[in-house]
mmCIF file with all atom_site columns, C-alpha atoms in Angstrom:
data_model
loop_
_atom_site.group_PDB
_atom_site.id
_atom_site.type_symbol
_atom_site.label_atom_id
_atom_site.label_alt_id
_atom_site.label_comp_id
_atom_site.label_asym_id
_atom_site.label_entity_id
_atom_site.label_seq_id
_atom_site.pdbx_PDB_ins_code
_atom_site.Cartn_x
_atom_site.Cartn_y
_atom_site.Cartn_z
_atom_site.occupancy
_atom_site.B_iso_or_equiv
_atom_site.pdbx_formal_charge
_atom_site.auth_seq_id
_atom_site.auth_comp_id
_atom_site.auth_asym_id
_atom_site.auth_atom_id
_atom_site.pdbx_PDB_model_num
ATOM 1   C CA . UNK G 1 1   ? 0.277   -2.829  -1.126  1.00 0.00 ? 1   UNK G CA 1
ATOM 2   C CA . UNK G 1 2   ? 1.127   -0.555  1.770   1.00 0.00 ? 2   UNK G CA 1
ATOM 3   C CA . UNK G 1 3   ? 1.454   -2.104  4.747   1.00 0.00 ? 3   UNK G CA 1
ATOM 4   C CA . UNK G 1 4   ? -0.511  0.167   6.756   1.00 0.00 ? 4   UNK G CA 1
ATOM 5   C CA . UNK G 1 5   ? -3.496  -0.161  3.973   1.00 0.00 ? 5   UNK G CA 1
ATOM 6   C CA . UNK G 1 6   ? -3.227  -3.961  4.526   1.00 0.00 ? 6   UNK G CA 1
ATOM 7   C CA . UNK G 1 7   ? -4.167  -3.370  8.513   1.00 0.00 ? 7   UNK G CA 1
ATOM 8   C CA . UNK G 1 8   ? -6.813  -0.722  7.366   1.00 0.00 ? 8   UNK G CA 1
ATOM 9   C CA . UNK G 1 9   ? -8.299  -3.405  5.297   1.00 0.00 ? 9   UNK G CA 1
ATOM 10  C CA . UNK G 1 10  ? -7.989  -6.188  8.423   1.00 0.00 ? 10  UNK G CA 1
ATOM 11  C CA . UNK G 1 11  ? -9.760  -3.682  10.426  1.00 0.00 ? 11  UNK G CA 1
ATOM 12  C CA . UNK G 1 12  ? -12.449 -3.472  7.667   1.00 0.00 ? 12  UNK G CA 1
ATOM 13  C CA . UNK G 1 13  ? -12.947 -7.058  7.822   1.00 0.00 ? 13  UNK G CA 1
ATOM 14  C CA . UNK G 1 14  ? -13.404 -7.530  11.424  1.00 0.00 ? 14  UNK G CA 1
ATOM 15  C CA . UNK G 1 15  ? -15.836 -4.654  11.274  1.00 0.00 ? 15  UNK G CA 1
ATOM 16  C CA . UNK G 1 16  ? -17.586 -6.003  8.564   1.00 0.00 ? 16  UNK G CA 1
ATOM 17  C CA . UNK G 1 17  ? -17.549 -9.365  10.764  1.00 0.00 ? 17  UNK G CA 1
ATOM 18  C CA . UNK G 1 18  ? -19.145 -7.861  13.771  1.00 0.00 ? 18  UNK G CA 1
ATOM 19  C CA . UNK G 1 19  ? -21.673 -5.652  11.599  1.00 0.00 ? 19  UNK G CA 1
ATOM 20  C CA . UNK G 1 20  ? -22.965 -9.221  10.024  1.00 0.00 ? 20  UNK G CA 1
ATOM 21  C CA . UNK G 1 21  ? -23.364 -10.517 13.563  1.00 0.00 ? 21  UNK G CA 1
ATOM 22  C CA . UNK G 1 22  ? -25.320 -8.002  14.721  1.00 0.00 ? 22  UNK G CA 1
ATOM 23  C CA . UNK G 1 23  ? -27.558 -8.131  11.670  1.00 0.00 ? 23  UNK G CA 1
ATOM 24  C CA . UNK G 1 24  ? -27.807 -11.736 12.612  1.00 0.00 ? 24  UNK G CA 1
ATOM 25  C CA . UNK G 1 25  ? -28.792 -10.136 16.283  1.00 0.00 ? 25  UNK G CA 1
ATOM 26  C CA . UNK G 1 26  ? -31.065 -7.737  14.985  1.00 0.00 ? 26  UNK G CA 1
ATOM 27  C CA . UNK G 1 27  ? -33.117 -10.174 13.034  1.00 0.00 ? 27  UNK G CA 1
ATOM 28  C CA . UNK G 1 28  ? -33.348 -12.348 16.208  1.00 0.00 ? 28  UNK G CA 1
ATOM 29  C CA . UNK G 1 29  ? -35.028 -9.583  19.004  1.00 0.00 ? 29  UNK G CA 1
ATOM 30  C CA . UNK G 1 30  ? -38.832 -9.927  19.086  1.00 0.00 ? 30  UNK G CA 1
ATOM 31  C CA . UNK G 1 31  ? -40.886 -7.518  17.202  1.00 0.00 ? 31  UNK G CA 1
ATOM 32  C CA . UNK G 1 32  ? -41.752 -5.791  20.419  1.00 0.00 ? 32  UNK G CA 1
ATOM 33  C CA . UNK G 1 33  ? -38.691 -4.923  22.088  1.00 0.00 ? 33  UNK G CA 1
ATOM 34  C CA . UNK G 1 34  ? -38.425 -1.457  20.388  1.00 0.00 ? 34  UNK G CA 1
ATOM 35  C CA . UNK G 1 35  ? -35.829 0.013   22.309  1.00 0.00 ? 35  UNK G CA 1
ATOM 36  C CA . UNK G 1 36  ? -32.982 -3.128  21.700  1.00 0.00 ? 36  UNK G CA 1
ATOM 37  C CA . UNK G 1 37  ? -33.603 -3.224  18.005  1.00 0.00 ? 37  UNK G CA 1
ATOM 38  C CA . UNK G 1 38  ? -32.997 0.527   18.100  1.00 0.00 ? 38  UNK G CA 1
ATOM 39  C CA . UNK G 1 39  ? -29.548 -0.041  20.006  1.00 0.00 ? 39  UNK G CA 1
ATOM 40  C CA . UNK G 1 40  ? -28.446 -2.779  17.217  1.00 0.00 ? 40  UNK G CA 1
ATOM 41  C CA . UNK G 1 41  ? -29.644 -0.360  14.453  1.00 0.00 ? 41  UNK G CA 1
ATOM 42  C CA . UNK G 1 42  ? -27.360 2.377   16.019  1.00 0.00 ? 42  UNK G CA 1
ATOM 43  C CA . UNK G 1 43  ? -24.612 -0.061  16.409  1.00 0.00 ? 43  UNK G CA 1
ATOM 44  C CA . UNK G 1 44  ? -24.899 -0.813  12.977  1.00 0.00 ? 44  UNK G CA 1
ATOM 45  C CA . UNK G 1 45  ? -25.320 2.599   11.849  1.00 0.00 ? 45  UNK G CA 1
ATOM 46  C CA . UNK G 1 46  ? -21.907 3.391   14.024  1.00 0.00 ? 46  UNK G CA 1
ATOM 47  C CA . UNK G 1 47  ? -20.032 -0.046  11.777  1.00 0.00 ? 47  UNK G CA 1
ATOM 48  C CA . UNK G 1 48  ? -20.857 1.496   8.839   1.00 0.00 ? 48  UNK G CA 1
ATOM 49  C CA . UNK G 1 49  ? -19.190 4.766   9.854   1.00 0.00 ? 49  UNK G CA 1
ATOM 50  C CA . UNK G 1 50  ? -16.388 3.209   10.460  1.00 0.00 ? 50  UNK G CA 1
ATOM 51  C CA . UNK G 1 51  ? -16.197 1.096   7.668   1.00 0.00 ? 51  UNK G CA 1
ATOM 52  C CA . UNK G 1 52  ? -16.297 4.200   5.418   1.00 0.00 ? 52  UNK G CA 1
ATOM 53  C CA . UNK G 1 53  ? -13.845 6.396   7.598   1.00 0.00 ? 53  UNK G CA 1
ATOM 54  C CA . UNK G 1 54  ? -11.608 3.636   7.077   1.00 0.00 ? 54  UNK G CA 1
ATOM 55  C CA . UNK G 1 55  ? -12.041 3.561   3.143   1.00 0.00 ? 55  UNK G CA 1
ATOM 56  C CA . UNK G 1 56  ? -11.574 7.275   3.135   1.00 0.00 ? 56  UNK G CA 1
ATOM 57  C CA . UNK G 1 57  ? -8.276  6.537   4.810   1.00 0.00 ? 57  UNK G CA 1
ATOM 58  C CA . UNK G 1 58  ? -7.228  4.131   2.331   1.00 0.00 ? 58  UNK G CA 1
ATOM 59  C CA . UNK G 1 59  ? -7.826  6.464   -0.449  1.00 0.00 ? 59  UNK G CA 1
ATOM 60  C CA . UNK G 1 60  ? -6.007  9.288   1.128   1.00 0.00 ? 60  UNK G CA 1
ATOM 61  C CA . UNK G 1 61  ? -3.133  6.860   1.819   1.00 0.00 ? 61  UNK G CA 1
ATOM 62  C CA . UNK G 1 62  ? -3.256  4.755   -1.056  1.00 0.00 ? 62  UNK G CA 1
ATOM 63  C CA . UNK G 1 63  ? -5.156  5.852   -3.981  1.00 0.00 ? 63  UNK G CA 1
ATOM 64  C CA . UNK G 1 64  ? -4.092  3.356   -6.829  1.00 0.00 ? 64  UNK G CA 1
ATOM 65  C CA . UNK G 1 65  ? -4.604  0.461   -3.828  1.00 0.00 ? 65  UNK G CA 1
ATOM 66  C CA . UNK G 1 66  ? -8.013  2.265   -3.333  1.00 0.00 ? 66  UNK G CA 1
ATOM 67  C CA . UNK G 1 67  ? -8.673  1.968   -7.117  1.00 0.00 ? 67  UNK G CA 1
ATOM 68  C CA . UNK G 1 68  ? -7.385  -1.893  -7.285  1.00 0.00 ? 68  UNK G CA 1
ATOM 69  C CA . UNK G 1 69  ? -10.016 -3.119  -4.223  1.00 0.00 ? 69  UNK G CA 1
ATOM 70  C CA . UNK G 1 70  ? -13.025 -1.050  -6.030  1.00 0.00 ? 70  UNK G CA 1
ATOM 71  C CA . UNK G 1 71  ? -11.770 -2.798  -9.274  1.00 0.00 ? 71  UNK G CA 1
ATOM 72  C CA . UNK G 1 72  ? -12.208 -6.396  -7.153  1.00 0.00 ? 72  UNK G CA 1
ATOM 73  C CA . UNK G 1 73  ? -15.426 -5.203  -5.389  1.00 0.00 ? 73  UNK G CA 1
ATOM 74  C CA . UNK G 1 74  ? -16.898 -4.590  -9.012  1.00 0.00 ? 74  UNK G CA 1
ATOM 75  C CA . UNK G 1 75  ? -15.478 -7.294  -10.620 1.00 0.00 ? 75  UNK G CA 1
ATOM 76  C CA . UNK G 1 76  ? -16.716 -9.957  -7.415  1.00 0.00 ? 76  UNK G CA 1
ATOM 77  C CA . UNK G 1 77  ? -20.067 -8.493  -7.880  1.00 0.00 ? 77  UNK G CA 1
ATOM 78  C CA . UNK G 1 78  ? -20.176 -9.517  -11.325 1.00 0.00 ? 78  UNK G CA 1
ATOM 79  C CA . UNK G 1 79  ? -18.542 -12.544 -11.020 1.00 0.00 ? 79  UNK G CA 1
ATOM 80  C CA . UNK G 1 80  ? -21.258 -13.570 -8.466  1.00 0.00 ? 80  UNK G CA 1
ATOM 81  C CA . UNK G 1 81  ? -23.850 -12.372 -11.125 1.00 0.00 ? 81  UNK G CA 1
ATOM 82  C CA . UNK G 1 82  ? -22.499 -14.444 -14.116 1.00 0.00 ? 82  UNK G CA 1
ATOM 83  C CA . UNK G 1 83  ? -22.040 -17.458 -11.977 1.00 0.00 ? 83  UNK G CA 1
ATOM 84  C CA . UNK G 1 84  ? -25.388 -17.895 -10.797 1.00 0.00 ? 84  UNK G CA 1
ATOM 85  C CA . UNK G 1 85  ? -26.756 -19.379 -13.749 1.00 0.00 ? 85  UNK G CA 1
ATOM 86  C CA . UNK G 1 86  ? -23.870 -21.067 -13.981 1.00 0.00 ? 86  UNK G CA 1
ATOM 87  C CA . UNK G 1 87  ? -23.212 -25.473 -11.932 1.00 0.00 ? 87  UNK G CA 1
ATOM 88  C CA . UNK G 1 88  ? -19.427 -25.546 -11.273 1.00 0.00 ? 88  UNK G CA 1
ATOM 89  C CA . UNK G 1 89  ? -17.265 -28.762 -11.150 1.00 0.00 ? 89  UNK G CA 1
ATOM 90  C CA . UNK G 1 90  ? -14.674 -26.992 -8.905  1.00 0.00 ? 90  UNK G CA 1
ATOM 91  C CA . UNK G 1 91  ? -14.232 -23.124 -7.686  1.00 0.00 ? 91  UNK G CA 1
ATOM 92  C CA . UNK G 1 92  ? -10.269 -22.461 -6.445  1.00 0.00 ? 92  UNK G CA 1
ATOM 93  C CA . UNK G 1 93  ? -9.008  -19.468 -4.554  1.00 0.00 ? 93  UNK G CA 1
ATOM 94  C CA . UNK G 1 94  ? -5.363  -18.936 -3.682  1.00 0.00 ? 94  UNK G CA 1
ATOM 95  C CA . UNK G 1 95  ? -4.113  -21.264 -1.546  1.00 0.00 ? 95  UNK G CA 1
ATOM 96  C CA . UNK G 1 96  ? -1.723  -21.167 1.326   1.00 0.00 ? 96  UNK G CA 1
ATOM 97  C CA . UNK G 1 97  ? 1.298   -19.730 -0.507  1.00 0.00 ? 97  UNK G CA 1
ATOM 98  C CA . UNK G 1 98  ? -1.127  -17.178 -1.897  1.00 0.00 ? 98  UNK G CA 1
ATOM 99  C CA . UNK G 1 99  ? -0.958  -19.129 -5.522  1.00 0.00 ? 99  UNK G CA 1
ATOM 100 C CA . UNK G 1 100 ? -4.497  -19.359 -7.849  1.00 0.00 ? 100 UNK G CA 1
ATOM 101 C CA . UNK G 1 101 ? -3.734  -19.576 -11.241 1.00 0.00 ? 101 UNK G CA 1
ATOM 102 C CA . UNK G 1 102 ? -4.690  -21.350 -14.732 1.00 0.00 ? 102 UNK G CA 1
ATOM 103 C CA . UNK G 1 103 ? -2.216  -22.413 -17.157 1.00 0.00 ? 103 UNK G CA 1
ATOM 104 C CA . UNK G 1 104 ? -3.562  -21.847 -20.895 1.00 0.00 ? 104 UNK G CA 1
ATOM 105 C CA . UNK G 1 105 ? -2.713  -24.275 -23.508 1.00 0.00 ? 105 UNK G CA 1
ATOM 106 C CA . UNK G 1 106 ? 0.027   -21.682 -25.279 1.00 0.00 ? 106 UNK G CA 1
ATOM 107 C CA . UNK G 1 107 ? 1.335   -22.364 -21.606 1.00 0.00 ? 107 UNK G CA 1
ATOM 108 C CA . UNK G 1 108 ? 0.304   -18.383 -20.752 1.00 0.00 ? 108 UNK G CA 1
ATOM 109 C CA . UNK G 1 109 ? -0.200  -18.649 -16.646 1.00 0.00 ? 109 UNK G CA 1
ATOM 110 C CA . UNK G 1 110 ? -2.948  -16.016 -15.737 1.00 0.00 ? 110 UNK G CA 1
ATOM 111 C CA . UNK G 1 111 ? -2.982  -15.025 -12.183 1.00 0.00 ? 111 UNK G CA 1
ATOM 112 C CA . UNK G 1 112 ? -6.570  -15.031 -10.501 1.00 0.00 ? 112 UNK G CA 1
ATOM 113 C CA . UNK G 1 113 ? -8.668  -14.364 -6.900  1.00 0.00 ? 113 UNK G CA 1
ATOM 114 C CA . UNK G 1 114 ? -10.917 -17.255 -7.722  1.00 0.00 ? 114 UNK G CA 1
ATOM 115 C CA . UNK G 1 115 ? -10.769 -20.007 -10.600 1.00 0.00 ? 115 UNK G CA 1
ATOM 116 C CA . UNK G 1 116 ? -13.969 -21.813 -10.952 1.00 0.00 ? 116 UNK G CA 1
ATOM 117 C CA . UNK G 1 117 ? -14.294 -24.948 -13.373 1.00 0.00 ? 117 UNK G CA 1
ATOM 118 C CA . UNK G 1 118 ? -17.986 -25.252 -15.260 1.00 0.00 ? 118 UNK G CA 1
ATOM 119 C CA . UNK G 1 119 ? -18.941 -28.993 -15.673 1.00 0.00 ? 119 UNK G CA 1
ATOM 120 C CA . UNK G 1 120 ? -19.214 -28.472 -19.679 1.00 0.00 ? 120 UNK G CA 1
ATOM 121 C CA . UNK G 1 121 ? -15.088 -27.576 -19.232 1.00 0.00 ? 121 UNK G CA 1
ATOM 122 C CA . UNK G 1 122 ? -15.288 -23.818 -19.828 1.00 0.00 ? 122 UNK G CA 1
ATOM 123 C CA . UNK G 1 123 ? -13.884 -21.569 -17.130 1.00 0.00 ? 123 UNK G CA 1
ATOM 124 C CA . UNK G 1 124 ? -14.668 -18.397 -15.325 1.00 0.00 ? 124 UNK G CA 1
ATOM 125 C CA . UNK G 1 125 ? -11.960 -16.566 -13.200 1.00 0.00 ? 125 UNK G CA 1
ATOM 126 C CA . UNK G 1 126 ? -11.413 -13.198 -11.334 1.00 0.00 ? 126 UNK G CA 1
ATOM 127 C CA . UNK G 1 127 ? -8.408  -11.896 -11.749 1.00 0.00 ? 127 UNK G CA 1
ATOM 128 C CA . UNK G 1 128 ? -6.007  -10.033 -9.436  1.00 0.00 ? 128 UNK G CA 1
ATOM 129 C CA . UNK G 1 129 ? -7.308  -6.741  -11.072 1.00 0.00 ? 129 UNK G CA 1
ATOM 130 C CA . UNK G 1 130 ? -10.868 -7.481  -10.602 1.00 0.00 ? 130 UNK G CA 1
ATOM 131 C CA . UNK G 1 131 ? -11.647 -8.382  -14.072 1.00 0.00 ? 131 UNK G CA 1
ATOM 132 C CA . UNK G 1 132 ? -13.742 -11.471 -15.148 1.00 0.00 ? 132 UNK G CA 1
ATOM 133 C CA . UNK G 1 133 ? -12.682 -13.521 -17.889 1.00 0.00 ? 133 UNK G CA 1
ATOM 134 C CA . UNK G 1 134 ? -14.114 -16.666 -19.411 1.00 0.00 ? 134 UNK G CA 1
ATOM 135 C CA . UNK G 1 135 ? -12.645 -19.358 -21.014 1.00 0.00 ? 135 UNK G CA 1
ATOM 136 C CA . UNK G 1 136 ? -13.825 -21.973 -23.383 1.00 0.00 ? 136 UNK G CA 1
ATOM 137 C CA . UNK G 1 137 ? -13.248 -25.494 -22.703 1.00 0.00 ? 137 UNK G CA 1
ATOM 138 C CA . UNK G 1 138 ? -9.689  -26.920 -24.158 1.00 0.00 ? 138 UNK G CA 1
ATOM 139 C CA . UNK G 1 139 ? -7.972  -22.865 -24.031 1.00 0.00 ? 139 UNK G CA 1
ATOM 140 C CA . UNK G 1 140 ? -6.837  -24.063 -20.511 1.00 0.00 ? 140 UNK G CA 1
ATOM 141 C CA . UNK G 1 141 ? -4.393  -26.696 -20.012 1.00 0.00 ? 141 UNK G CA 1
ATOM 142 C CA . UNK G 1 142 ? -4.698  -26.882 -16.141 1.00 0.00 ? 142 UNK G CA 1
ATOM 143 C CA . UNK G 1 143 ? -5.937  -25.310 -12.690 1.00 0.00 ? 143 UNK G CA 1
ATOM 144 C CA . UNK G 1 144 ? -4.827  -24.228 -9.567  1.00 0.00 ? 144 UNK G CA 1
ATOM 145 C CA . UNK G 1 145 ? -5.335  -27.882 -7.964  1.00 0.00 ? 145 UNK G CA 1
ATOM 146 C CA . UNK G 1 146 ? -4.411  -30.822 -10.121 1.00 0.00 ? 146 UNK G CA 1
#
């Protein structure tokens, strides 16, 4: 990825960071105090701009990186979807070398965001793409963390 995408996306983040807090802020002024829940709304308001200028900016910079981090969004939105009916034994995400993966039994490694282990042995991952596969217990040899 482009370097200059990767600090677009950083900036995102903190945005998105300081948008949550003030949602956090919002929630906590008293009902009456009209006039500094309309000041958090704007600032809010003014986050989201930004958030989406910045997108734009990625996409006119980086299309196919644009593509790849919808792809993610979408496929994080549907992980979160499948897993809540789901109890996990143990959910990975890269660690510090930037490594998540599961090793199938032909000895295939996939590469993945997030690796989660049900307790009846079956896995559920997200992959680098944004794609959500599943895989029946005994089709993978081993996880990210032994």
């Amino acid at each position: 990825m482009h370097s200059q995408v990767e600090n677009l996306l950083k900036k995102i983040s903190y945005i998105e960071t300081d948008m949550e807090l003030h949602k956090h802020i919002l929630f906590s002024i008293p009902s009456d105090q009209k006039e500094e829940m309309e000041k958090v709304m704007q600032t809010i308001a003014e986050k989201k701009q930004q958030v989406q200028d910045l997108r734009r900016e990625i996409k006119r910079k980086d299309p196919a990186a644009y593509d790849r981090i919808l792809a993610i969004e979408k496929g994080t939105e549907l992980f979160k979807t499948m897993a809540r009916d789901k109890q996990f034994d143990r959910v990975d995400t890269p660690d510090d070398s930037g490594a998540c993966k599961i090793t199938l039994s032909d000895g295939t490694d996939v590469d993945c965001l997030v690796a989660a282990l049900e307790k009846n042995g079956d896995w559920m991952i997200l992959t680098r793409d944004g794609e959500v596969k599943q895989f029946p217990k005994g089709l993978v040899k081993q996880g990210t963390k032994s």
